[in-house]
Tab-separated table of C-alpha atoms in Angstrom:
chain	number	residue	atom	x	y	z
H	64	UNK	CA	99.426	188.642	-10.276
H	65	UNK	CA	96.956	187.082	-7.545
H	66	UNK	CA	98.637	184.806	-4.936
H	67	UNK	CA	96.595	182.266	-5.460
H	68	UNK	CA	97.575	182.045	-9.451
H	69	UNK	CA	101.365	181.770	-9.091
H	70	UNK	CA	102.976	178.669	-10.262
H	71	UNK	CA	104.637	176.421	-7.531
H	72	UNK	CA	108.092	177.590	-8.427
H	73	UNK	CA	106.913	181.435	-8.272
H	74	UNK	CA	104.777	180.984	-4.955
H	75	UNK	CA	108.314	179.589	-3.107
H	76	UNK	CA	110.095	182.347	-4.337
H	77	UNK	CA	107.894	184.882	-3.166
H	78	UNK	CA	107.484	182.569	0.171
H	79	UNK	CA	111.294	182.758	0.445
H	80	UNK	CA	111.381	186.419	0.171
H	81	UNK	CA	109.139	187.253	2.251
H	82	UNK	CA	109.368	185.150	5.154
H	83	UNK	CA	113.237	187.039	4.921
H	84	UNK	CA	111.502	190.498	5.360
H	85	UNK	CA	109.737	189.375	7.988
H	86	UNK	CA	112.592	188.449	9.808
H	87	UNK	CA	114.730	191.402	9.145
H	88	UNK	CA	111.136	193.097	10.406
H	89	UNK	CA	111.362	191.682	14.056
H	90	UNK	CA	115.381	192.225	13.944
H	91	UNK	CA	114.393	195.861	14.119
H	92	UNK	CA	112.613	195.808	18.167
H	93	UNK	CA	109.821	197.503	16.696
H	94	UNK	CA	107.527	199.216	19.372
H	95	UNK	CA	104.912	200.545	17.341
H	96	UNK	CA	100.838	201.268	18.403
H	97	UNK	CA	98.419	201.643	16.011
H	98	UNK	CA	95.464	200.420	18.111
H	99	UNK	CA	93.417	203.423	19.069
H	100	UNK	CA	92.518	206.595	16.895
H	101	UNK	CA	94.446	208.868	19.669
H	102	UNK	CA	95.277	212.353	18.412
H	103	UNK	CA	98.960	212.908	18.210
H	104	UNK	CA	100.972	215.282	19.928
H	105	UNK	CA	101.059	217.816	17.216
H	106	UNK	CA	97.650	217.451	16.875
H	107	UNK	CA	97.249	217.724	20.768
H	108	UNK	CA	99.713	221.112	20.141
H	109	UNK	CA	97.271	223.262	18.221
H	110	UNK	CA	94.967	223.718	21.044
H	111	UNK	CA	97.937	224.601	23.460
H	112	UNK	CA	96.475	228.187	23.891
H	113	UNK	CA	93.337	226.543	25.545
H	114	UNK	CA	95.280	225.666	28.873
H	115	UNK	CA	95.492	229.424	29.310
H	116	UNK	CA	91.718	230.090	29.093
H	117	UNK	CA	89.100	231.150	29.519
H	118	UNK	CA	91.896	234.036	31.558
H	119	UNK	CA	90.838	236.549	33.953
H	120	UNK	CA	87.195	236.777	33.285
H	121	UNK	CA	85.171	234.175	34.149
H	122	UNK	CA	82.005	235.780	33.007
H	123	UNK	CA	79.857	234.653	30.002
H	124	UNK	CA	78.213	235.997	26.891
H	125	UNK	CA	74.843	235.542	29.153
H	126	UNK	CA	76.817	236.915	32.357
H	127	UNK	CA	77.210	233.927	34.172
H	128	UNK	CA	79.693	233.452	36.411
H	129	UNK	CA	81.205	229.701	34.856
H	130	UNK	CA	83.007	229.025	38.200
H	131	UNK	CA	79.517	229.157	40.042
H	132	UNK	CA	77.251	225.939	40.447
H	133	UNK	CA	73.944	225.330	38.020
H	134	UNK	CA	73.975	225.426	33.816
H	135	UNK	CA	72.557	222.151	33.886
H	136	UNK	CA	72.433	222.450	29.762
H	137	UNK	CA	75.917	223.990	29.768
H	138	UNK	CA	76.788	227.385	27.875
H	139	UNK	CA	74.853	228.435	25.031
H	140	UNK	CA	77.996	230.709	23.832
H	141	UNK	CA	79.637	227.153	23.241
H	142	UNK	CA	76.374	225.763	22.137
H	143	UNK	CA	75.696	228.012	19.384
H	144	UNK	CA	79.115	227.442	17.270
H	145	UNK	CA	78.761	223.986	17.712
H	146	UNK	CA	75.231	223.597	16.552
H	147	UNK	CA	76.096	225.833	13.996
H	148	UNK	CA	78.809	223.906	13.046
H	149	UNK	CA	76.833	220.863	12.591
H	150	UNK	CA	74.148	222.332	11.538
H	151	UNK	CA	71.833	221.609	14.797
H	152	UNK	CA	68.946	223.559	16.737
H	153	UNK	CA	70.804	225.306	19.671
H	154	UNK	CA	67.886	224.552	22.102
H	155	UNK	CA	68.000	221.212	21.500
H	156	UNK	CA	71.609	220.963	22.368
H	157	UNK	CA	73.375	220.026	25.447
H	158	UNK	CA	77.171	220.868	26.480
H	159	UNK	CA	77.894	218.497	28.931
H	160	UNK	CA	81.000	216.789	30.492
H	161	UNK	CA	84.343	215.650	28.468
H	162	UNK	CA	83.465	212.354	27.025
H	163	UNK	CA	80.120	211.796	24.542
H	164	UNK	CA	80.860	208.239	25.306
H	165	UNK	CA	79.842	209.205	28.972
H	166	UNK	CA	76.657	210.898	27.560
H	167	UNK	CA	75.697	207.276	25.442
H	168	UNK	CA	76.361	205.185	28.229
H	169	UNK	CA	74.202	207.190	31.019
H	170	UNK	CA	71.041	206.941	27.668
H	171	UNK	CA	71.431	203.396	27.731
H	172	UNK	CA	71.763	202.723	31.502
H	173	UNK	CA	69.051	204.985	32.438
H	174	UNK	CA	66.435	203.323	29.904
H	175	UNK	CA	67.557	200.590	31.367
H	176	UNK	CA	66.748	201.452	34.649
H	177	UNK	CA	63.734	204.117	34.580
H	178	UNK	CA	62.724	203.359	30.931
H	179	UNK	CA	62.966	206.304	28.762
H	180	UNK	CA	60.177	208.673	27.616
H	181	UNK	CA	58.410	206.153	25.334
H	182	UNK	CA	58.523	203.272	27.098
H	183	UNK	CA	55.852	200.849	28.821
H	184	UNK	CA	58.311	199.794	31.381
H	185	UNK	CA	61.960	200.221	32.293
H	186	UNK	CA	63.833	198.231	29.628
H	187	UNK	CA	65.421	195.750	32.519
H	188	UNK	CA	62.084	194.049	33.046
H	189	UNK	CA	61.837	192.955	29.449
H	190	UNK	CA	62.177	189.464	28.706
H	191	UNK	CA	65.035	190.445	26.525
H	192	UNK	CA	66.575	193.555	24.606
H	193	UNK	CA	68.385	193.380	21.383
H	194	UNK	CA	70.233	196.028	19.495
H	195	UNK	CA	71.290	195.981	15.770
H	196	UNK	CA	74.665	196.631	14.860
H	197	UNK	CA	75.907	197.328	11.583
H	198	UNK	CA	79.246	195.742	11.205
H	199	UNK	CA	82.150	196.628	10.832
H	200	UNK	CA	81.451	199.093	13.577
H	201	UNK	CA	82.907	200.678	16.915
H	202	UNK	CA	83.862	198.370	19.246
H	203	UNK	CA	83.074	200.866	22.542
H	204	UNK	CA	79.570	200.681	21.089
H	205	UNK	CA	79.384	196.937	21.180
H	206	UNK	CA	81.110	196.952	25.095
H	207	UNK	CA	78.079	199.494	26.610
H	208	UNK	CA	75.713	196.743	24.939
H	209	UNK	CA	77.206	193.904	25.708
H	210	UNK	CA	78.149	195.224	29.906
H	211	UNK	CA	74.351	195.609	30.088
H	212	UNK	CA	73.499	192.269	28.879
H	213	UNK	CA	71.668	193.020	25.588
H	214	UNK	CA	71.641	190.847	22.248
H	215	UNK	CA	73.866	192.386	19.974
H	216	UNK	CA	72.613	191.527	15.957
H	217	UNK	CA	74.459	192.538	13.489
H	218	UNK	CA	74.075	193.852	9.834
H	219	UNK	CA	76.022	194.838	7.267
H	220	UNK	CA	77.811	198.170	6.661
H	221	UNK	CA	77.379	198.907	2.843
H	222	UNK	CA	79.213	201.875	0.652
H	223	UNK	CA	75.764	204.208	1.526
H	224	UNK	CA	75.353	202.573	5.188
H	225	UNK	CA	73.720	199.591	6.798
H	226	UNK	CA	71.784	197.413	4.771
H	227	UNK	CA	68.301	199.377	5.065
H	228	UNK	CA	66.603	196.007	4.275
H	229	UNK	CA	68.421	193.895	7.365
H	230	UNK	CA	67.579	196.611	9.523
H	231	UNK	CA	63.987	197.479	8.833
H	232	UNK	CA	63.297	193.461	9.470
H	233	UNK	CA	64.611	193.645	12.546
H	234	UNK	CA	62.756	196.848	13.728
H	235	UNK	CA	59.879	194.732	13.538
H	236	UNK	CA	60.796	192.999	16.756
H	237	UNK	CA	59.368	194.469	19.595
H	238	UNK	CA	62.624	193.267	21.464
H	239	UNK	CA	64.641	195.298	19.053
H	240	UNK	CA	65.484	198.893	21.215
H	241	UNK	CA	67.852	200.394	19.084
H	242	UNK	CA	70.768	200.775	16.653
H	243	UNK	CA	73.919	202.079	16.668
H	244	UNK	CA	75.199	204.647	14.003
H	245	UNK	CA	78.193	206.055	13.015
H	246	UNK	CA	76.546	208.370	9.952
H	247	UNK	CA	79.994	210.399	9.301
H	248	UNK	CA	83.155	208.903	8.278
H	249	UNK	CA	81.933	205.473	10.090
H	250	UNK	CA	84.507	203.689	12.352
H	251	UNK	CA	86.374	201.800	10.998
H	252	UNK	CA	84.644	202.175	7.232
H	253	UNK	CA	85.031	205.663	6.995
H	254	UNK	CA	81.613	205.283	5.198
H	255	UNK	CA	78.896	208.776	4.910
H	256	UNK	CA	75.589	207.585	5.392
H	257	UNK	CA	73.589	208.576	2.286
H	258	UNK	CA	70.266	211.130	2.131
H	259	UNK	CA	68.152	207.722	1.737
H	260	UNK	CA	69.650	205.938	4.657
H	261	UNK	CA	69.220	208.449	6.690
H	262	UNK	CA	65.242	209.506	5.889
H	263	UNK	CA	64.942	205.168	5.658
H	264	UNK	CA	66.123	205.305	9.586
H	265	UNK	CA	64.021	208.348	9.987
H	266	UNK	CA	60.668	206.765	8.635
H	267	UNK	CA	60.782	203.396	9.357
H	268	UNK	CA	58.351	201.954	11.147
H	269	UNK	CA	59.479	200.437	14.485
H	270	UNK	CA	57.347	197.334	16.801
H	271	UNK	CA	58.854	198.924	19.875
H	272	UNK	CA	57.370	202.360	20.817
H	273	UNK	CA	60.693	203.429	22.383
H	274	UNK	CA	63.511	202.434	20.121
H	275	UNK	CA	66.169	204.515	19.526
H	276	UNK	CA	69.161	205.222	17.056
H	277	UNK	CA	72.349	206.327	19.131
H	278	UNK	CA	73.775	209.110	15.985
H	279	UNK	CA	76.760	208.813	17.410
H	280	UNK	CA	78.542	211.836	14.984
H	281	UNK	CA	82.202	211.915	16.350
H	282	UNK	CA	83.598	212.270	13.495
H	283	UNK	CA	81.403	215.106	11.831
H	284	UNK	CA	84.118	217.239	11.306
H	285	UNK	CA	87.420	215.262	10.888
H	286	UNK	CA	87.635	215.673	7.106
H	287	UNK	CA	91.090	214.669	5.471
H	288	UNK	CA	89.942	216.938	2.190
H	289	UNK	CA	89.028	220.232	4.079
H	290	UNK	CA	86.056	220.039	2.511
H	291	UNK	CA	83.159	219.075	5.290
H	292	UNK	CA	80.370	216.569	4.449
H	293	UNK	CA	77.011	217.455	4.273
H	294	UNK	CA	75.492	216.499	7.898
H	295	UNK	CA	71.844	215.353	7.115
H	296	UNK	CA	69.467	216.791	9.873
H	297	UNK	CA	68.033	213.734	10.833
H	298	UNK	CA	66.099	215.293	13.630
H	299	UNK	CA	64.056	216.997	11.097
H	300	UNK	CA	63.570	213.987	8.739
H	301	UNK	CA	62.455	212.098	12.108
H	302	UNK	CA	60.043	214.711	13.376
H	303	UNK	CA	58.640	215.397	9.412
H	304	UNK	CA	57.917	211.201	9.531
H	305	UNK	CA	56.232	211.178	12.763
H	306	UNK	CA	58.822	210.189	15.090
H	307	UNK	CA	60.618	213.088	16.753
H	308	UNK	CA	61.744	211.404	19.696
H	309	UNK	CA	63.711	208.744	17.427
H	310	UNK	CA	67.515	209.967	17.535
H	311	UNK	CA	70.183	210.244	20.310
H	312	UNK	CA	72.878	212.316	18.771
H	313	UNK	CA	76.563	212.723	20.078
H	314	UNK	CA	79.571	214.742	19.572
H	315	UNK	CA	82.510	215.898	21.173
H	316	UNK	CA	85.401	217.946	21.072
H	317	UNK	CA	87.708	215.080	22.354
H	318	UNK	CA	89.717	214.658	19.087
H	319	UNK	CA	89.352	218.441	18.017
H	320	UNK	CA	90.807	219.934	21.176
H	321	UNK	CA	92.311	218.036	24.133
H	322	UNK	CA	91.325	214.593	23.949
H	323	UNK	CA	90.868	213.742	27.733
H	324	UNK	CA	89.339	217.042	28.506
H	325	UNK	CA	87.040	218.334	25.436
H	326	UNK	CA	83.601	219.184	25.476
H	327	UNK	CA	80.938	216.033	25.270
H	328	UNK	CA	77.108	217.190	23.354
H	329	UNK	CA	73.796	215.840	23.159
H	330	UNK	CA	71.312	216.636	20.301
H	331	UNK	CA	67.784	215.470	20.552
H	332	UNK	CA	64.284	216.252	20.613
H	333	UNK	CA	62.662	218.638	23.328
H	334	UNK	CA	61.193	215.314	24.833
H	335	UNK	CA	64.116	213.509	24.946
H	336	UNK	CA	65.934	216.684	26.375
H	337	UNK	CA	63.458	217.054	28.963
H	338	UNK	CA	63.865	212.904	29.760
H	339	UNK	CA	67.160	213.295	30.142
H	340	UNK	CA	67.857	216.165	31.918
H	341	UNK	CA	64.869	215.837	34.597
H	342	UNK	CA	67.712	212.348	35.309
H	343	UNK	CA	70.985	214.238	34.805
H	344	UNK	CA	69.974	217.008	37.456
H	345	UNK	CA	69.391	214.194	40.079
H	346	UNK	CA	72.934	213.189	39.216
H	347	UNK	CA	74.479	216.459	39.150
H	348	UNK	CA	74.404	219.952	39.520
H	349	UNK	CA	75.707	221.142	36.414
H	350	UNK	CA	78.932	220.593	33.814
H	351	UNK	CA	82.664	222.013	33.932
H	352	UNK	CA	81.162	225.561	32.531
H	353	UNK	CA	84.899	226.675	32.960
H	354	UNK	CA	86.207	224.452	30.546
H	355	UNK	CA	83.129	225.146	28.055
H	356	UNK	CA	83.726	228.788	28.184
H	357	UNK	CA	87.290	228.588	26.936
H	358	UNK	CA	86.383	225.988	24.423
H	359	UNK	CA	83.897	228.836	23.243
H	360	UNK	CA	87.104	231.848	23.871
H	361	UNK	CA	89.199	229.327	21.604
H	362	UNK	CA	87.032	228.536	19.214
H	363	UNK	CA	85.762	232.097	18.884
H	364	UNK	CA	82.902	230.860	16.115
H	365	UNK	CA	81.834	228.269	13.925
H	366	UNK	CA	84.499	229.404	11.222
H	367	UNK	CA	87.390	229.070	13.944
H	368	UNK	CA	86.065	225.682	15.112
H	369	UNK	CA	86.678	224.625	10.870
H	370	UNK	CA	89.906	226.262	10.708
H	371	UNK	CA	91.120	224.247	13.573
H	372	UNK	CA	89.613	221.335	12.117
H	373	UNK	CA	91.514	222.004	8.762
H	374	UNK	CA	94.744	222.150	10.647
H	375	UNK	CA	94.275	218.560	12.080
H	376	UNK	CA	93.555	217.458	8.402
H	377	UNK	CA	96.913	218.764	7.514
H	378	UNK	CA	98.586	216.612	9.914
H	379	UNK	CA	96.506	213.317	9.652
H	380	UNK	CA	96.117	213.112	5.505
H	381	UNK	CA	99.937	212.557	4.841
H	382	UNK	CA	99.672	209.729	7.448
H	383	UNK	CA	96.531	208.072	5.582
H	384	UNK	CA	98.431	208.692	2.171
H	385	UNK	CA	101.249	207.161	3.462
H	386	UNK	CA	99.357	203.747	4.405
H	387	UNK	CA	97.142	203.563	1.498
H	388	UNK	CA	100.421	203.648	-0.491
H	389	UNK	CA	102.289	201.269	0.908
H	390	UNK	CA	99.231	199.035	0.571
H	391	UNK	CA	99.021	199.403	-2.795
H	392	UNK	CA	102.777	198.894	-3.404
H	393	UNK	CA	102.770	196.246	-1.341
H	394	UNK	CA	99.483	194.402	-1.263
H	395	UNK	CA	97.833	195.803	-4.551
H	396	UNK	CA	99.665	192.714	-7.053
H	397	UNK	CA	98.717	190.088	-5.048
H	398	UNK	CA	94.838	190.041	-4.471
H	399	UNK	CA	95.183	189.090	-0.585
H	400	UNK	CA	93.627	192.285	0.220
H	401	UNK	CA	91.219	194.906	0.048
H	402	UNK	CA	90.828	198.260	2.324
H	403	UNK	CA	88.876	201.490	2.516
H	404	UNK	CA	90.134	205.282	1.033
H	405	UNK	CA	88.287	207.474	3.866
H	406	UNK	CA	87.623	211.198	3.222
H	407	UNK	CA	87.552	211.667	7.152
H	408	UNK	CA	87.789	210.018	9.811
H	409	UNK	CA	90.681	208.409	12.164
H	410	UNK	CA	90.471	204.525	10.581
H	411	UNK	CA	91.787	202.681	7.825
H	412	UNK	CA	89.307	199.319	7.494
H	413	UNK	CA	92.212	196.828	6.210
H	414	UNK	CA	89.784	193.106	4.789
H	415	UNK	CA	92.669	190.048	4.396
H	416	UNK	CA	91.998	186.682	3.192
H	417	UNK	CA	88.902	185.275	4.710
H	418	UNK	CA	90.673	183.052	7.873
H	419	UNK	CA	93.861	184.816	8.579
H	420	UNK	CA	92.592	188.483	10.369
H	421	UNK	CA	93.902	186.982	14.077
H	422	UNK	CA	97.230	185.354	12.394
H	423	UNK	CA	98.311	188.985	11.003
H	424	UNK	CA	97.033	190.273	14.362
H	425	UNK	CA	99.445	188.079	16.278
H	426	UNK	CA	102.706	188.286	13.687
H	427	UNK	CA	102.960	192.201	13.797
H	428	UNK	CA	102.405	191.759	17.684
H	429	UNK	CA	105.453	189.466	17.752
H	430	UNK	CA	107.743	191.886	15.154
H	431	UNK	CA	107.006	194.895	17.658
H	432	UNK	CA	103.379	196.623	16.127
H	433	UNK	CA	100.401	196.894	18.059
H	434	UNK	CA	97.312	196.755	15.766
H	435	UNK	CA	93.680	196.736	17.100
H	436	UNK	CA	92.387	193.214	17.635
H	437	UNK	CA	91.427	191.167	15.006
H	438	UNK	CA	87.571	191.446	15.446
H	439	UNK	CA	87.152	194.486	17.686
H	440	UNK	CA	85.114	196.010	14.658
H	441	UNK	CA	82.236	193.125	15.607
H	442	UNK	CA	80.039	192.806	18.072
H	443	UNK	CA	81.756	190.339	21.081
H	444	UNK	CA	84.911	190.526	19.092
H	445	UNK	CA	83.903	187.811	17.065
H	446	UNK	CA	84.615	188.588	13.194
H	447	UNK	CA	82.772	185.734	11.658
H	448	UNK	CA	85.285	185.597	8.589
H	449	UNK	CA	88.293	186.461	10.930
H	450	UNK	CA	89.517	188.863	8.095
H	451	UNK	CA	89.116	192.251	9.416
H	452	UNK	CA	91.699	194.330	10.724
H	453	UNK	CA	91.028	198.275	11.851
H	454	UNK	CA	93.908	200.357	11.166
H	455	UNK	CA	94.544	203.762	13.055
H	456	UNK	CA	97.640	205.984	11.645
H	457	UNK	CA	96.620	208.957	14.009
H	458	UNK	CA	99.276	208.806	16.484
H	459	UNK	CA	102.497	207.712	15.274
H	460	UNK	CA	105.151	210.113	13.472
H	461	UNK	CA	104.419	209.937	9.435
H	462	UNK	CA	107.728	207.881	9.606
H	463	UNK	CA	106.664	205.611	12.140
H	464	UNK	CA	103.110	205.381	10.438
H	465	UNK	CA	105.469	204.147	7.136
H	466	UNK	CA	107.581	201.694	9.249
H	467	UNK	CA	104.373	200.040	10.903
H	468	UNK	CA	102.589	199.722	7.595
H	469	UNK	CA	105.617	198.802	5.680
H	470	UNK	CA	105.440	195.580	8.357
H	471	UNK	CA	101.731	194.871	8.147
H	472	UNK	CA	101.972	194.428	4.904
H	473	UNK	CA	104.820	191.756	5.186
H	474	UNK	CA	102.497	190.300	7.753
H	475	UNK	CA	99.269	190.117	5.396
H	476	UNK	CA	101.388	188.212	2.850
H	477	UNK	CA	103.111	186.113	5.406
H	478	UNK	CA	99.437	185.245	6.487
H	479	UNK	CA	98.243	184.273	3.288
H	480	UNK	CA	101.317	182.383	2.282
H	481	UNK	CA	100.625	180.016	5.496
H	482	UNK	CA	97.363	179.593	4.949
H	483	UNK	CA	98.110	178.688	1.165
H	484	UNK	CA	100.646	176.414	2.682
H	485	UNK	CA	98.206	174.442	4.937
C-alpha cells in the first residue's frame, strides 16, 4: 500500500516502527562507503599476476624495447585486443597513460586553449561556451566543465538515451561545443544508448563547426549478465553522415585491471588523432609502454580481456542482486521509490520522493553510511527535484553491501515519513 494512502492510525504505526529501526540502525557504529564505483579487493585480486609482468623481456610484438623513450600512440600489441574488443579501428586508437579521465580533460583544456581542429578560434575567446548534459549523469564530467568555466545545460536521460529532441535544439547554438555521453551502461542510469540515438548524435546537424561528443565508454565491458552489449560504431555512423571528426571516445582499463594504474585509450578520427597528438608530443615523449605491454602479456587477446571481464561480473552481480532486493522488500509496498535494474555497469540510480534526496543523504551519514551526494548526478550538484540518490555496491563485502542497503532503505522511509509529517 502507497505511503501516502495509509489511514492516520496505520501511517503512526508504521512511523513508530520505523523511526525504532532507525535507531537500532545508528546503535550499530556503522562505517559503511558506498560513494564511489571503486573495484573491490577481490576484484583488484584477479589481476594480481600483472604486478609480475611484462617479466624478463621487455621486447614487443613490433620489437620495441618498452623501457626505451618514444611510442607516442602507445603499443599496438595492446591496441589491437582492445579495439578488437570494442569493436574499434586499431589506427585510430591511442594507448595512453592510466586514467581516460586524464585523456578528456587534456581534449577539453587544449580546445580551450589552441582550439581544436575545426575551430575558428581557440574556444577561450568565445563570448561563452556551453555544453549539454544529459542528466542524471557523471559528476567528474560536470567538474572538467564547470573548472573551465563553461555553461553546463542539461537534458534528460531517457530509457534509449538523452532526449534526441532537447539535444538537437540546443546544437543549434553556435555557443553549444559539445555533449557528454555515457552510451554503455550510463552512470548512474545504467542506460544503453539505442541504434537511433546514436546515428541521431551522429547526423545531427550542429551551428558550431567544432562541437564535439566526449563517448566517454568506461563501462563498455562491465556486463553483470556475461553477455556484452552491442557497441554501436559511432565513428562510422559519424563519418557515413558527413561528420567524421564528431566523436571523442574513451576507455580504460582502470576498473578491469588495477584501478590506479590501468591503461587510459582514445578513439577518434585520423584528424582528431593527428590534432591531438601533434599537442600530446609537445607535452610528452611517450606513455608507460612497460605497463601497456603487460596489460597486453595479461590479457593475451580479446577473448582473455572478456574472460577477465566475466570474472568481475561474478563478483559484482550478487552485490547488485542483493540491493535491488532489499529495495523491493523494503521500499517496493510503499510507493516512495523508484530505481534502475542495470545489466552493467558499477551504479544503482535510487529516485525518492521529490524533496527529500539531501534528507536521506544526511540520515545514513549520521547512522554510519556514506552514500554519494544527493545531486552529484547533476550538473553543479544541484538536483532540481532533490530526489536522486546514486548508489555504488562495488566495494563493500556482499554482507556489508546488505547491511548498508538494509539502512538506506530505513532512511528513504524515514525521509518520506517527515516530509508527510510537515
Amino acid at each position: 500500500m502507497s505511503l501516502l494512502d495509509l489511514d492516520t492510525e496505520q501511517f503512526n504505526e508504521l512511523a513508530q516502527q520505523v523511526r525504532k529501526d532507525y535507531q537500532d540502525l545508528q546503535a550499530k557504529n556503522l562505517n559503511l562507503n558506498l560513494t564511489r564505483g571503486k573495484p573491490s579487493n577481490e576484484q583488484l585480486d584477479f589481476s594480481h599476476d600483472l604486478l609480475s609482468l611484462p617479466g624478463d623481456d621487455p621486447i614487443d610484438a613490433d620489437g620495441v624495447d618498452v623501457r626505451n623513450y618514444g611510442g607516442l600512440l602507445g603499443i599496438k600489441q595492446l591496441r589491437e585486443i582492445w579495439a578488437n574488443a570494442l569493436g574499434r579501428s586499431v589506427d585510430n586508437t591511442i594507448a595512453a597513460d592510466s586514467s581516460s579521465l586524464n585523456i578528456t580533460f587534456d581534449l577539453l583544456l587544449w580546445s580551450y586553449t589552441f582550439g581544436n581542429n575545426d575551430s575558428v578560434r581557440p574556444w577561450s575567446q568565445e563570448e561563452k561556451i556551453r555544453w549539454i548534459c544529459p542528466v542524471p549523469g557523471y559528476d567528474r564530467h560536470f567538474t572538467i566543465t564547470e573548472k573551465l568555466g563553461i555553461e553546463m545545460v542539461s537534458v534528460p536521460m531517457l530509457d534509449d538515451g538523452p532526449d534526441m529532441d532537447a539535444v538537437a535544439k540546443l546544437a543549434q547554438d553556435p555557443q553549444v561545443k559539445g555533449m557528454w555521453a555515457v552510451p554503455v551502461f550510463s552512470n548512474p542510469t545504467g542506460v544503453i544508448f539505442s541504434k537511433e540515438v546514436c546515428e541521431k548524435l551522429a547526423a545531427m546537424d550542429t551551428a558550431a563547426p567544432d562541437f564535439r561528443i566526449v563517448w566517454d565508454n568506461a563501462y563498455a565491458l562491465h556486463t553483470l549478465t556475461n553477455e556484452f552489449p552491442e557497441n554501436y560504431n559511432v565513428h562510422e555512423m559519424a563519418a557515413d553522415a558527413g561528420n567524421p571528426n564528431r566523436f571523442w571516445e574513451m576507455s580504460s582499463s582502470s576498473k578491469v585491471t588495477h584501478a590506479g594504474s590501468g591503461v587510459g585509450f582514445f578513439t577518434s578520427s585520423e584528424e582528431n588523432i593527428a590534432w591531438y597528438s601533434s599537442i600530446a608530443s609537445a607535452r610528452g615523449i611517450g606513455p608507460n609502454k612497460v605497463n601497456q605491454l603487460a596489460h597486453a602479456r595479461f590479457f593475451g587477446d580479446e577473448e582473455g580481456l572478456k574472460a577477465l571481464m566475466r570474472k568481475h561480473s561474478g563478483s559484482l552481480a550478487p552485490k547488485f542482486d542483493a540491493v535491488l532486493d532489499l529495495l523491493e522488500k523494503k521500499l517496493g509496498g510503499y510507493d516512495v521509490a523508484s530505481w534502475s535494474h542495470p545489466e552493467g555497469g558499477y551504479f544503482i540510480d535510487l529516485n525518492v520522493i521529490d524533496g527529500t534526496a539531501t534528507r536521506v543523504w544526511e540520515l545514513a551519514k549520521e547512522a554510519g553510511i556514506e552514500l554519494t551526494k544527493a545531486g552529484a548526478s547533476f550538473p553543479y550538484g544541484k538536483d532540481p527535484h532533490n530526489r536522486n540518490i546514486r548508489l555504488a555496491p562495488s566495494m563493500p563485502t556482499a554482507d556489508e553491501v546488505a547491511i548498508a542497503m538494509d539502512g538506506v532503505a530505513t532512511c528513504v522511509l524515514l525521509a518520506a515519513i517527515e516530509k508527510k509529517e510537515a
